[in-house]
Short mmCIF file of C-alpha atoms in Angstrom, two decimals:
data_model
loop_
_atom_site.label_atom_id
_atom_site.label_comp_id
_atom_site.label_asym_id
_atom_site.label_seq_id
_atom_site.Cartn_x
_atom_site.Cartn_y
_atom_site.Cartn_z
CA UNK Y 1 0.00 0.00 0.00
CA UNK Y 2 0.96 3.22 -0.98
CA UNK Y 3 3.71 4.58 2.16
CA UNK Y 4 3.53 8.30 0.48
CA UNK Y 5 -0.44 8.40 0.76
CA UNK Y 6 -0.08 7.18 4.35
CA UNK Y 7 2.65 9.97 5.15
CA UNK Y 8 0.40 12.55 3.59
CA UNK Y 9 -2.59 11.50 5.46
CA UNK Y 10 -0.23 11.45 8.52
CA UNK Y 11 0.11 15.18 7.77
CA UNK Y 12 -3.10 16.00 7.51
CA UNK Y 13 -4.07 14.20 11.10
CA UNK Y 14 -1.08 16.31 12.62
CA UNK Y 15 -3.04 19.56 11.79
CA UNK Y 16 -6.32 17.73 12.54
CA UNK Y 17 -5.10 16.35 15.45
CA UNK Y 18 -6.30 19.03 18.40
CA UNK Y 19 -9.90 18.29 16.96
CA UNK Y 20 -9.71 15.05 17.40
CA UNK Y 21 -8.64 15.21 21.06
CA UNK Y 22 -11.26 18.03 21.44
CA UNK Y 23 -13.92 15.97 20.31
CA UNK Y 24 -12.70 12.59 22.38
CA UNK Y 25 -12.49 14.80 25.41
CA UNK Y 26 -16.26 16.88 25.14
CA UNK Y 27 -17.88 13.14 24.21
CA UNK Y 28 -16.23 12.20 27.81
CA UNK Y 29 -17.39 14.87 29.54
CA UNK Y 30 -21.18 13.84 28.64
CA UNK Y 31 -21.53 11.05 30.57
CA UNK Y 32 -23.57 8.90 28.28
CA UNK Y 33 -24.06 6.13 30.94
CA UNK Y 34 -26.75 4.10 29.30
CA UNK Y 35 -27.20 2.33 32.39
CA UNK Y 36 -28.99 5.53 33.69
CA UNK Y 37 -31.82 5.44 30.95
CA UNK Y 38 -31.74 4.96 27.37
CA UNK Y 39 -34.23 7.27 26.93
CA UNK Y 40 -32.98 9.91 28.78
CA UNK Y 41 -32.34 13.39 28.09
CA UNK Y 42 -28.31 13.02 28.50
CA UNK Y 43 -28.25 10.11 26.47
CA UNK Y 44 -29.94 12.76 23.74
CA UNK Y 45 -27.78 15.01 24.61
CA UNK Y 46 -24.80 12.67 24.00
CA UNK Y 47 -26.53 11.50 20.70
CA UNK Y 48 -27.12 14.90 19.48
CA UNK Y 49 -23.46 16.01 20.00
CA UNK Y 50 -22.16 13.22 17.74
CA UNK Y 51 -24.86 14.31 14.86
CA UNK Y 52 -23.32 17.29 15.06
CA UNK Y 53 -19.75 16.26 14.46
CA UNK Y 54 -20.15 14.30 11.85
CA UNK Y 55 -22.35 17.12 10.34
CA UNK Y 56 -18.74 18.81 10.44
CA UNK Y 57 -17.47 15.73 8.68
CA UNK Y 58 -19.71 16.24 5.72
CA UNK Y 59 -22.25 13.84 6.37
CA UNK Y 60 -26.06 14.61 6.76
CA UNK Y 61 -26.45 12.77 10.03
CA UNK Y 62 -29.15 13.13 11.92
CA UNK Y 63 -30.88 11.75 15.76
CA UNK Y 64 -33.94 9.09 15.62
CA UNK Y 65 -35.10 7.64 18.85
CA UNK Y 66 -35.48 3.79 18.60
CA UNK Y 67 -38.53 1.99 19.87
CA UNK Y 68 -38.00 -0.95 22.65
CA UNK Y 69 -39.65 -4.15 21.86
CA UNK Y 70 -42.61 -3.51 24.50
CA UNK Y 71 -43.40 0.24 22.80
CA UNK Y 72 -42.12 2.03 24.90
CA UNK Y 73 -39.25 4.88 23.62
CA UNK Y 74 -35.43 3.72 23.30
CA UNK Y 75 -32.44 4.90 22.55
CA UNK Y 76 -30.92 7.91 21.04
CA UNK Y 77 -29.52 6.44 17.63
CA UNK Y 78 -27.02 8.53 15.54
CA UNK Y 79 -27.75 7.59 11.53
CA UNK Y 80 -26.74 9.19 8.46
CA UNK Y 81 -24.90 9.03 4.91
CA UNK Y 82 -23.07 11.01 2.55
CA UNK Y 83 -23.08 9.41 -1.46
CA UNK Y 84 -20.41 10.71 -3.20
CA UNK Y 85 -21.01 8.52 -6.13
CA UNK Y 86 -24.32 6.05 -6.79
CA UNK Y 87 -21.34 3.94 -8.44
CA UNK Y 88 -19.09 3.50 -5.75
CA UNK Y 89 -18.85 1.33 -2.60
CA UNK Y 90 -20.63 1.89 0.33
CA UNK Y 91 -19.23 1.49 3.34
CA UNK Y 92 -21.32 1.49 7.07
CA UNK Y 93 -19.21 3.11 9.66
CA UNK Y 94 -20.58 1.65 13.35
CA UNK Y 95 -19.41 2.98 16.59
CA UNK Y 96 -21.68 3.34 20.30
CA UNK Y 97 -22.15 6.74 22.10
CA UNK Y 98 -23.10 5.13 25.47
CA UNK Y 99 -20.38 4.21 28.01
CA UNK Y 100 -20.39 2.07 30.93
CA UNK Y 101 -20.81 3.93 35.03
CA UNK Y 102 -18.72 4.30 37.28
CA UNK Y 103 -19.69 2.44 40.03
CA UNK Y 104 -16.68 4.10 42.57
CA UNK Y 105 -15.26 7.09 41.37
CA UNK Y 106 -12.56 6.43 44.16
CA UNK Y 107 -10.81 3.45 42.36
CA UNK Y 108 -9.69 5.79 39.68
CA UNK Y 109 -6.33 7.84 39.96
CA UNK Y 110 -8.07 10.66 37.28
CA UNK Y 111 -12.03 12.20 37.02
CA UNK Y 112 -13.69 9.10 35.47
CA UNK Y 113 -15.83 12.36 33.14
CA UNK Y 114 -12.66 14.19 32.92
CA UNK Y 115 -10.43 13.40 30.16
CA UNK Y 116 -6.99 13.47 31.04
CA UNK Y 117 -3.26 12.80 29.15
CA UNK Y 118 -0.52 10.81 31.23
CA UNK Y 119 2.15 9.07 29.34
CA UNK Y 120 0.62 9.15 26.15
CA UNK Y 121 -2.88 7.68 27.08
CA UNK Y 122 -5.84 9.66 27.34
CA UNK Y 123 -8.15 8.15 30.77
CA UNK Y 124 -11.81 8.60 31.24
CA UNK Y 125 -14.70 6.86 31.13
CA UNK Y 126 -15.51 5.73 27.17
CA UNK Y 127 -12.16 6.72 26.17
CA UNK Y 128 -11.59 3.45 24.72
CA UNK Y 129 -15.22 1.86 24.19
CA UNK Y 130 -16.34 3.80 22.32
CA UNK Y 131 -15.10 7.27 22.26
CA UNK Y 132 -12.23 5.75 20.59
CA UNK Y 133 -14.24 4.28 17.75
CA UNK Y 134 -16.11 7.50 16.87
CA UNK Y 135 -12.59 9.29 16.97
CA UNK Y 136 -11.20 7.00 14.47
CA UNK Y 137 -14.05 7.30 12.17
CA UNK Y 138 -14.37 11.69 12.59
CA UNK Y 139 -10.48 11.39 11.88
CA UNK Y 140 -10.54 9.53 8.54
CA UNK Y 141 -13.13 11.14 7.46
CA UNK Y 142 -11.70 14.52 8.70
CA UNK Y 143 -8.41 13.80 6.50
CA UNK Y 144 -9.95 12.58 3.85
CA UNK Y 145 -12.45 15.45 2.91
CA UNK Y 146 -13.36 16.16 -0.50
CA UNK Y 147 -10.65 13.08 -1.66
CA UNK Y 148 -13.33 10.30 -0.06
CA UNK Y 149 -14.05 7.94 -2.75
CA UNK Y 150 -16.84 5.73 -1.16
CA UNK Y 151 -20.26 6.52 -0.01
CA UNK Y 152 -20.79 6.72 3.61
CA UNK Y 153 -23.41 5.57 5.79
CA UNK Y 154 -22.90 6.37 9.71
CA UNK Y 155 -24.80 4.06 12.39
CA UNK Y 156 -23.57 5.52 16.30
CA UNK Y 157 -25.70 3.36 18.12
CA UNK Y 158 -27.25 4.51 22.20
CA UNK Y 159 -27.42 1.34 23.66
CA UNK Y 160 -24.46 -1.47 23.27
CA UNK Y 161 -23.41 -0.86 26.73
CA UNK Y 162 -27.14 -2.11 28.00
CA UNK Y 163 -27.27 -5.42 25.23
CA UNK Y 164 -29.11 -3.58 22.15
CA UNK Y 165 -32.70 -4.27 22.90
CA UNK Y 166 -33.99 -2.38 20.09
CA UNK Y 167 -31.37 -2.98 17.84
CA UNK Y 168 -32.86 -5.37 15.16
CA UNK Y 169 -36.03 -4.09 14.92
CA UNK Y 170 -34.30 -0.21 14.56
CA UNK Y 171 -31.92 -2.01 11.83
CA UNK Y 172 -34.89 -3.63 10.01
CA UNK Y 173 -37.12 -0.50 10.19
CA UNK Y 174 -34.46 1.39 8.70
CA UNK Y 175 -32.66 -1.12 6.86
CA UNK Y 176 -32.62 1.13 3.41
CA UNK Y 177 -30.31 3.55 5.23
CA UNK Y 178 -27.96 0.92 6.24
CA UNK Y 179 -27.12 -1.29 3.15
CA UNK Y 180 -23.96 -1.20 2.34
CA UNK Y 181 -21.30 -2.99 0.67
CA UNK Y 182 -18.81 -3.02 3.63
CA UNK Y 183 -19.40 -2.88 7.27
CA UNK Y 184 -16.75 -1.29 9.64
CA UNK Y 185 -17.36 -2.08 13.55
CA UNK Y 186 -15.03 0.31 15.67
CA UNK Y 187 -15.72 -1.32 18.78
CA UNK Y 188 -12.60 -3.77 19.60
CA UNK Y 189 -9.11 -3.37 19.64
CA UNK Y 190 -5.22 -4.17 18.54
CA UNK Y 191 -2.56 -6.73 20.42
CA UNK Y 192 -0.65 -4.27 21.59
CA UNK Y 193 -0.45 -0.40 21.06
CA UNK Y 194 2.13 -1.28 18.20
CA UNK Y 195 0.54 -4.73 17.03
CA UNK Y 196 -2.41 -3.82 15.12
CA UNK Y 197 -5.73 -6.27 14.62
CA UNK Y 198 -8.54 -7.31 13.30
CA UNK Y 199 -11.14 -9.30 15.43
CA UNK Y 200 -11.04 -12.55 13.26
CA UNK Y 201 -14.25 -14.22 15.88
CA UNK Y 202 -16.44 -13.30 18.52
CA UNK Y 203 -17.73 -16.71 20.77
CA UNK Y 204 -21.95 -16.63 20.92
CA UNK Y 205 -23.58 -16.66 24.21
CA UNK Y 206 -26.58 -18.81 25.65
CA UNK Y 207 -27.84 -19.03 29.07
CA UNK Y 208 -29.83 -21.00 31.58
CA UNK Y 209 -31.26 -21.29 34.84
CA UNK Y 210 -30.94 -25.09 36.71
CA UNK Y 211 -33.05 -26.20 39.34
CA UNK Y 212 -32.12 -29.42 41.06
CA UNK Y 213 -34.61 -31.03 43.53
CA UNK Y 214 -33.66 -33.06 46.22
CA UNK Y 215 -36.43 -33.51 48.96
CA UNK Y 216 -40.36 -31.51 49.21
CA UNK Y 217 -38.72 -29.70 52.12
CA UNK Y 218 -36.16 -29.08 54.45
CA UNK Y 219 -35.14 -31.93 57.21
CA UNK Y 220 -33.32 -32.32 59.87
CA UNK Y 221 -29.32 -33.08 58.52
CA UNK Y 222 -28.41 -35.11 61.78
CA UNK Y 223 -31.50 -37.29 61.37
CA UNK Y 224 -31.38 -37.51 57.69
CA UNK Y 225 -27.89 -37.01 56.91
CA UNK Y 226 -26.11 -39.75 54.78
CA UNK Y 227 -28.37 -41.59 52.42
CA UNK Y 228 -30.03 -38.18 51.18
CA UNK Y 229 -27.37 -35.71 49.86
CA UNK Y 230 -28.33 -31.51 49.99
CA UNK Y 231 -29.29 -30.25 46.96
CA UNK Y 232 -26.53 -27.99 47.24
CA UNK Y 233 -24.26 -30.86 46.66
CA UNK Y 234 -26.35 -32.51 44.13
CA UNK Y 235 -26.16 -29.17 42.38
CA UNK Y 236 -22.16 -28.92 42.70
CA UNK Y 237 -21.87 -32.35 41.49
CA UNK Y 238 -23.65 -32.13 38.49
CA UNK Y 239 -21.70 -28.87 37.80
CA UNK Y 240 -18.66 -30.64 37.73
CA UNK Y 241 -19.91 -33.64 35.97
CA UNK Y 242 -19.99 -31.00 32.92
CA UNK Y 243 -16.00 -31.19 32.93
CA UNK Y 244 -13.31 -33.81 32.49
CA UNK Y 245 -10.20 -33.55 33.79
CA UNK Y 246 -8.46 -31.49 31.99
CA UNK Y 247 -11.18 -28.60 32.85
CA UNK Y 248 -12.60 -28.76 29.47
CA UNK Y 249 -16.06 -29.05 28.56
CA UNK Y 250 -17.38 -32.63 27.77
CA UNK Y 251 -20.95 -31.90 26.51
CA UNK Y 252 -21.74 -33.55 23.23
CA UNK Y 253 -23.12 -31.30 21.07
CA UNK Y 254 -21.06 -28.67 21.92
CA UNK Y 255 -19.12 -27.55 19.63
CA UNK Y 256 -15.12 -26.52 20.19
CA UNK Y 257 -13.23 -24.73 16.89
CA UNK Y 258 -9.60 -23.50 16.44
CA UNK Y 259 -8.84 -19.91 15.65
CA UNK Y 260 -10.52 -18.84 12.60
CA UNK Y 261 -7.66 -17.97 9.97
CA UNK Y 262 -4.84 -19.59 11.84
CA UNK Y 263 -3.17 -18.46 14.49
CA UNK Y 264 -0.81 -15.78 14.37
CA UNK Y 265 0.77 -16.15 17.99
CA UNK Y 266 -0.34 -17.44 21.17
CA UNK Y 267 -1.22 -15.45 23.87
CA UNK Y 268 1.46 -14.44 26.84
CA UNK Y 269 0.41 -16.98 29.85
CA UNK Y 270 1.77 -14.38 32.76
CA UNK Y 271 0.00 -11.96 31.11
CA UNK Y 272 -3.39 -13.55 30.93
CA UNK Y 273 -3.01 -14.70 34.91
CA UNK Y 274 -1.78 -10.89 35.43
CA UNK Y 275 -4.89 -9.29 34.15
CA UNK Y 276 -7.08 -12.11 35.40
CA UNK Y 277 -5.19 -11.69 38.92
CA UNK Y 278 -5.46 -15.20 39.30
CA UNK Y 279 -4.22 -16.72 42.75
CA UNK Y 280 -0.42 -18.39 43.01
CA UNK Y 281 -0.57 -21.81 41.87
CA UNK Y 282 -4.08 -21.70 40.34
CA UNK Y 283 -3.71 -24.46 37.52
CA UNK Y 284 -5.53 -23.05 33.82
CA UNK Y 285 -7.92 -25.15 32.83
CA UNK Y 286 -8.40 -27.19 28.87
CA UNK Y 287 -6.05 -27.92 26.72
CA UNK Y 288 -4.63 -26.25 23.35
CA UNK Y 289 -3.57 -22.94 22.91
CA UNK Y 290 -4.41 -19.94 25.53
CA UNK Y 291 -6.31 -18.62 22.33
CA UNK Y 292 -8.25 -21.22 21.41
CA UNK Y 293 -9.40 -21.58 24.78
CA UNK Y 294 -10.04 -18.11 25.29
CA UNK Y 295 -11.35 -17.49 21.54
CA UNK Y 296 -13.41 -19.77 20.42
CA UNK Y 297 -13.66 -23.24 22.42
CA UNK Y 298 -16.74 -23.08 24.44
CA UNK Y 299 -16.99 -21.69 28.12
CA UNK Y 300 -19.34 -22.23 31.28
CA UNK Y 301 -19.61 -20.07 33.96
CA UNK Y 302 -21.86 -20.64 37.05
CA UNK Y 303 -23.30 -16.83 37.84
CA UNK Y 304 -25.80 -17.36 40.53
CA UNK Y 305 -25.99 -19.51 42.81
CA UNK Y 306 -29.24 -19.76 45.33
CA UNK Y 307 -28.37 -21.22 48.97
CA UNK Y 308 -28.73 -20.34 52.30
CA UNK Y 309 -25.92 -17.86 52.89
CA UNK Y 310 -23.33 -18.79 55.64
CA UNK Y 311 -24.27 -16.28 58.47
CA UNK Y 312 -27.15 -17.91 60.08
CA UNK Y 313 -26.11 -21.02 58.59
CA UNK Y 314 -28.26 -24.18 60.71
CA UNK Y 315 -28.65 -28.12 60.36
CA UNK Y 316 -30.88 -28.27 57.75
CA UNK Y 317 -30.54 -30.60 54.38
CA UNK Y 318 -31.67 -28.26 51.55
CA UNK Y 319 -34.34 -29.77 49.71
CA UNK Y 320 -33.57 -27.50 46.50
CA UNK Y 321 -30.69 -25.81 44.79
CA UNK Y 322 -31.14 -23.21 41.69
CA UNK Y 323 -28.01 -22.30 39.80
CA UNK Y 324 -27.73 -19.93 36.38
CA UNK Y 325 -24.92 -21.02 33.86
CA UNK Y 326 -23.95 -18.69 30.98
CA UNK Y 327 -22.32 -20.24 28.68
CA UNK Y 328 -19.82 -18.85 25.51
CA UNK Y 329 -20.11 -20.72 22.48
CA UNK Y 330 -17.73 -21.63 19.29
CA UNK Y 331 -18.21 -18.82 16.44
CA UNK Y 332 -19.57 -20.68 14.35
CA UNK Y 333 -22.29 -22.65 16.35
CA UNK Y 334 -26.27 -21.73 16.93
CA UNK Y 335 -27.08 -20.87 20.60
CA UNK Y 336 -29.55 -22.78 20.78
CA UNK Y 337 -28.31 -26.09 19.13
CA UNK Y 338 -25.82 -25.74 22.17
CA UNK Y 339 -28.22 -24.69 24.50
CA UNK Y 340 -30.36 -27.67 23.65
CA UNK Y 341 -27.45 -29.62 23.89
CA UNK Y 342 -26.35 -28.55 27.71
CA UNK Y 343 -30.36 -29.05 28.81
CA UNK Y 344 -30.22 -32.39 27.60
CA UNK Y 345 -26.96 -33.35 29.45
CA UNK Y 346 -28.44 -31.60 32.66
CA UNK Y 347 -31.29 -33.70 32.67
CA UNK Y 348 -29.65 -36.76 31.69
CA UNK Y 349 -27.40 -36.57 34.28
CA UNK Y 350 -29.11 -35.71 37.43
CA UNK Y 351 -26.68 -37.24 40.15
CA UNK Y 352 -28.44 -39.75 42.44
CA UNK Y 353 -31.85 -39.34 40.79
CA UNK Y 354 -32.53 -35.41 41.86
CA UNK Y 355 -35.06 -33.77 39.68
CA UNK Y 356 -33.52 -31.55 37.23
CA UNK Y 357 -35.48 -28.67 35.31
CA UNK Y 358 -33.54 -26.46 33.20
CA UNK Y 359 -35.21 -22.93 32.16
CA UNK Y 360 -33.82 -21.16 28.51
CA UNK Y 361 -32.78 -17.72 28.82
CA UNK Y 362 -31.07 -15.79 26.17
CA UNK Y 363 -29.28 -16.66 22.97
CA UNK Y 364 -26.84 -15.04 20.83
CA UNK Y 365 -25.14 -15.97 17.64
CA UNK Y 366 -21.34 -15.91 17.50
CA UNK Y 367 -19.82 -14.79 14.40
CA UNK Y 368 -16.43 -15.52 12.23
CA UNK Y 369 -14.09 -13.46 10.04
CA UNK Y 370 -14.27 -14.49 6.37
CA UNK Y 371 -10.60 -14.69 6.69
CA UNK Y 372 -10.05 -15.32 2.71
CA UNK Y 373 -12.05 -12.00 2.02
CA UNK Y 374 -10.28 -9.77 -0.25
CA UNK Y 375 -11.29 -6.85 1.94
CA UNK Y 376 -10.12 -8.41 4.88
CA UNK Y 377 -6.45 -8.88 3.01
CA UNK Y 378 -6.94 -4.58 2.12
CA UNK Y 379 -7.99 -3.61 5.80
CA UNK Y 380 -4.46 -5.92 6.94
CA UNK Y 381 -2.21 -3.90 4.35
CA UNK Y 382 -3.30 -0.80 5.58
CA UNK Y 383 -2.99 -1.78 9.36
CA UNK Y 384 0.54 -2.70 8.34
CA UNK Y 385 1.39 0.69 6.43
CA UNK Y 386 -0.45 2.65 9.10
CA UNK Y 387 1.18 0.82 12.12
CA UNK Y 388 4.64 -0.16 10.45
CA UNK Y 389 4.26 -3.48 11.88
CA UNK Y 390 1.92 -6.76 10.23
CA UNK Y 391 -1.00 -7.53 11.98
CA UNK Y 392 -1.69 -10.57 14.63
CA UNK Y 393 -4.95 -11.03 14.17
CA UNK Y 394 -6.89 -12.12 17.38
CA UNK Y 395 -10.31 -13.64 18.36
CA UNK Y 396 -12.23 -12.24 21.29
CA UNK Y 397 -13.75 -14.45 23.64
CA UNK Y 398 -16.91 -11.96 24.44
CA UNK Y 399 -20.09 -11.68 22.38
CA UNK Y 400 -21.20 -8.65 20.46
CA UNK Y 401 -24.44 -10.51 18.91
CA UNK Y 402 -25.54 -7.42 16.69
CA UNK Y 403 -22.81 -8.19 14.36
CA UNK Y 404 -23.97 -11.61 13.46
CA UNK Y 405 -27.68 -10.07 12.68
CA UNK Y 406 -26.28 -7.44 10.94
CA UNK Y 407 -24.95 -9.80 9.05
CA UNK Y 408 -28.00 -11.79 8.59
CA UNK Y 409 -30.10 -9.01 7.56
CA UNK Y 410 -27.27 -7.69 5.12
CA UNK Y 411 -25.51 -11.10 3.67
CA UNK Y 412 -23.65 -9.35 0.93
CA UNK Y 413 -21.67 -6.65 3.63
CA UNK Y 414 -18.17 -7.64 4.43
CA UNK Y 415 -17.78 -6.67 7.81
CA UNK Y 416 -14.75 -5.72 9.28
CA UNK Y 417 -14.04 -5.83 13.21
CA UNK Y 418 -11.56 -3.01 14.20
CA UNK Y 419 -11.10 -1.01 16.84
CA UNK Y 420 -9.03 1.38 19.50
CA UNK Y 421 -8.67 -0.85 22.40
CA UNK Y 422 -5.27 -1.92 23.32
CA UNK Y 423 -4.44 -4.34 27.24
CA UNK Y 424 -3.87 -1.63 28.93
CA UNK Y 425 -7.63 -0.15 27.95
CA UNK Y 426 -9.47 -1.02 30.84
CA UNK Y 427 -12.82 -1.10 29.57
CA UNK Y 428 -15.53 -1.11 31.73
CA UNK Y 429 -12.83 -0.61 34.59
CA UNK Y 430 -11.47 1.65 36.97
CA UNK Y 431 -8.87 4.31 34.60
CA UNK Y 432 -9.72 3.43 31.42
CA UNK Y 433 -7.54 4.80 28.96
CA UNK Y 434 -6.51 4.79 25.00
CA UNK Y 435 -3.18 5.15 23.76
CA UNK Y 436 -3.14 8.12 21.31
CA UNK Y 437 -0.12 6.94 18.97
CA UNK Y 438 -2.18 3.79 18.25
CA UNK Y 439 -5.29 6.14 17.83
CA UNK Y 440 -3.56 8.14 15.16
CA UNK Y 441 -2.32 4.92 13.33
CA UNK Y 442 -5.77 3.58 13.84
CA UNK Y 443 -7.20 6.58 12.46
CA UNK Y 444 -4.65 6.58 9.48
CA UNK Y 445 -5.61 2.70 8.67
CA UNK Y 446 -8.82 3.35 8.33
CA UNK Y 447 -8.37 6.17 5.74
CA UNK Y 448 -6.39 3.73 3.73
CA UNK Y 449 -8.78 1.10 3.86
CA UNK Y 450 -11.70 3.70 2.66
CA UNK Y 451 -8.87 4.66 -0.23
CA UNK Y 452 -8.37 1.52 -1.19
CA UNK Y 453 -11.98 1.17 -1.07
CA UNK Y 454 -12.50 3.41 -3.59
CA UNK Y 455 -10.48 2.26 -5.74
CA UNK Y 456 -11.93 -1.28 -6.73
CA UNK Y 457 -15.00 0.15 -8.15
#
C-alpha cells in the first residue's frame, strides 16, 4: 500500500489532530451512561453532539429515537450518509455513544468524566469503548475530505453498553439507510499499542437457569444425613460432571473450533493470569492454545448460585438448589443447538436421581471473520502501512451478537471488526484509557482502507 499516501494523510491528522482530542475529550465529559436510561435526556444530549460532528465531517447525520420491543421509547440512535457517487462502494461506519458507570469514582487515579493525558494515554470513562471508535471514524473522514471515494453511511448506536434491545427491529425498520457494501465495527481493539488487529471471531452466548430437587422440604441433617445428599451438593456435582479432567467441557453437542484464519501467535500466559489476577498456583484449565481456549472453544460459567448464605447457617438438608450457567459458544455454532445440547446433558445426568429442570434464557449468535475475504487482506495492508508493523490477528472471547444479525439481515456486507482498544484499555474498569499513537495509526488505517476502497469500483 501506498507509504507516500499514508505519510500525507499522517500530515493532515497532525493539523487535525487538536480536533480530534477536542472531540474525544467533550464526548467524555457527557456522561452517556446508558445504564442511567436509554431514553434519557443526556443520552440525547450525547446522541445529538455526535450528529453534530459528523455534520462537520460532511455527512447529513441526523438523531432518531429507537422503539423498545414492549413500545415504549429507546435509545438515542445517531444515523446518516453522505453518497459521493451512486457507483461507488458503500461502506457502514458503526461505533456506540453510550459508556459504561462508574460504580466508585474512588478506584480511579483521574475524574472518570474528565479526560486526562498521562504518558501518552488519554483516561476517562468511554475513552476506549467507544469514544475511541467514533474518533477513528471523525479522523478519517476529517483527512480525507473532498478526496473520499466511497459513499458513507454512519450508524452511532445509544445502547451497546445495556445489550441492544432495540437494535434489530431499529436495523430492520431502517434497513434502506444501512445497506452497504462493507461494514466497519469500531468497537474492539489491537494486540498491543504497536501490534495492530482485526477481530477474526467473537464466541456466541446462551444461558440457563438449573433447578435441582432433592427432597419436598427441608429436614433435619443429623436425622437424615447420609443416604439423602443436599441439593446444594447434588447441584455442585452435576456442575462438575460437565467437565473432564483437563477442565474442558465434555458436553456432546457442543461444539469446540480453532482460531478462525490460523493463528498468528499465542497469547502471553503471565500476562493472561496478570490481568485475570489469578491466585499463586491456580492451575488453567483445557487444553490447546491460551487462544483457542479463550477465543473460540466453548466456556461455562456458574453466575448465581441460590443457597442459604453462611451467616445464620443451621442443620438443615436443603431440599432445593437453583443455579444460572452462561455459557460462551464456538463462532460458528447456533445458541440454541448448544443450548439444547447442555439441557439435555443436565437432565440426563441428574446425580443420584434429583429432579432436574432447566429454564432457557437468552441466545446469541457468534460470528467468524471471512478470513479469505479480499477486503479483509486490504484492511491488513493498511494496518501494516499505518502501524509499520503486520497484523496478529486475534479472536475475542466476548459476544457482540448485533454483528452476526447485521450480518444476517445484510448477507452481501463484508464486515470488518476493528477497533481502538489496546491491554492496557481497561474497559468497563477503573482508569480506562486509549493510547493516542495507536489512535492516530488507527485513524490513518482506516483512511487507507476507505482509499483503497475506492479504488476497486
Amino acid at each position: 500500500m501506498n507509504t507516500e499516501r499514508a505519510q500525507e494523510l499522517r500530515t493532515r491528522l497532525q493539523a487535525q489532530w487538536d480536533g480530534v482530542i477536542s472531540t474525544l475529550s467533550e464526548k467524555i465529559a457527557l456522561q452517556a451512561v446508558s445504564a442511567h436510561g436509554i431514553a434519557a435526556d443526556h443520552m440525547k444530549a450525547s446522541a445529538q453532539y455526535v450528529a453534530q460532528m459528523m455534520q462537520e465531517q460532511g455527512i447529513d447525520a441526523k438523531v432518531v429515537q429507537s422503539t423498545n420491543p414492549d413500545g415504549t421509547p429507546g435509545a438515542w440512535e445517531v444515523i446518516g450518509s453522505k453518497i459521493v457517487d451512486p457507483e461507488a462502494p458503500t461502506v457502514l461506519l458503526y461505533a456506540h455513544h453510550d459508556v459504561q458507570p462508574v460504580p466508585d469514582a474512588s478506584e480511579w487515579d483521574t475524574e472518570p468524566f474528565t479526560a486526562t493525558i498521562r504518558d501518552g494515554r488519554l483516561y476517562g470513562r468511554g475513552s476506549a469503548d467507544d469514544g475511541g471508535g467514533i474518533a477513528i471514524h471523525r479522523g478519517a473522514l476529517a483527512i480525507l475530505g473532498e478526496e473520499l471515494g466511497v459513499n458513507i453511511r454512519i450508524f452511532f448506536e445509544g445502547e451497546e453498553e445495556m445489550g441492544s434491545p432495540s437494535f434489530i427491529p431499529f436495523i430492520e425498520e431502517h434497513a434502506a439507510e444501512f445497506a452497504s457494501d462493507v461494514i466497519i465495527v469500531a468497537d474492539s481493539g489491537n494486540w498491543s499499542t504497536t501490534i495492530p488487529s482485526l477481530t477474526t471471531s467473537l464466541r456466541g452466548n446462551t444461558s440457563l437457569e438449573v433447578t435441582v430437587k432433592a427432597l419436598d422440604h427441608p429436614v433435619h441433617s443429623g436425622q437424615f444425613g447420609g443416604p439423602i445428599l443436599d441439593a446444594n451438593t447434588l447441584a455442585a456435582m452435576l456442575i462438575s460432571s460437565l467437565y473432564n479432567a483437563d477442565g474442558e467441557l465434555q458436553v456432546p453437542g457442543i461444539a469446540a473450533t480453532e482460531p478462525i484464519g490460523g493463528l498468528a501467535r499465542d497469547l502471553d500466559e503471565a500476562q493472561v493470569r496478570a490481568d485475570a489476577a489469578t491466585v499463586e498456583g491456580l492451575q488453567l484449565a483445557g487444553t490447546g492454545s491460551l487462544a483457542s481456549r479463550l477465543w473460540t472453544k466453548p466456556s461455562l460459567t456458574v453466575t448465581g448460585f441460590d443457597a442459604h448464605p453462611v451467616e445464620g447457617a443451621f442443620n438443615v438438608i436443603a431440599p432445593s438448589a437453583r443455579f444460572a450457567l452462561s455459557l460462551r459458544t464456538a463462532p460458528n455454532q447456533r445458541p440454541e443447538e448448544a443450548q439444547q445440547a447442555l439441557t439435555d446433558y443436565l437432565i440426563e445426568h441428574a446425580p443420584f436421581g434429583a429432579q432436574v429442570s432447566v429454564k432457557p434464557l437468552d441466545n446469541g449468535m457468534g460470528w467468524a471473520m471471512d478470513a479469505q475475504s479480499d477486503v479483509v487482506q486490504i484492511a491488513e495492508e493498511a494496518l501494516q502501512t499505518a502501524f509499520g508493523q503486520a497484523p496478529a490477528n486475534k479472536g475475542e472471547g466476548g459476544s457482540i451478537p448485533f454483528i452476526p444479525e447485521l450480518q444476517r439481515i445484510f448477507p452481501q456486507a463484508k464486515v470488518l471488526v476493528t477497533g481502538p482498544e489496546d491491554p492496557k484499555s481497561n474497559a468497563h474498569s477503573p482508569n480506562e484509557s486509549i493510547d493516542l499513537q495507536s489512535l492516530e495509526h488507527n485513524i490513518i488505517a482506516e483512511a487507507l482502507l476507505l482509499d483503497e476502497l475506492a479504488s476497486q469500483q
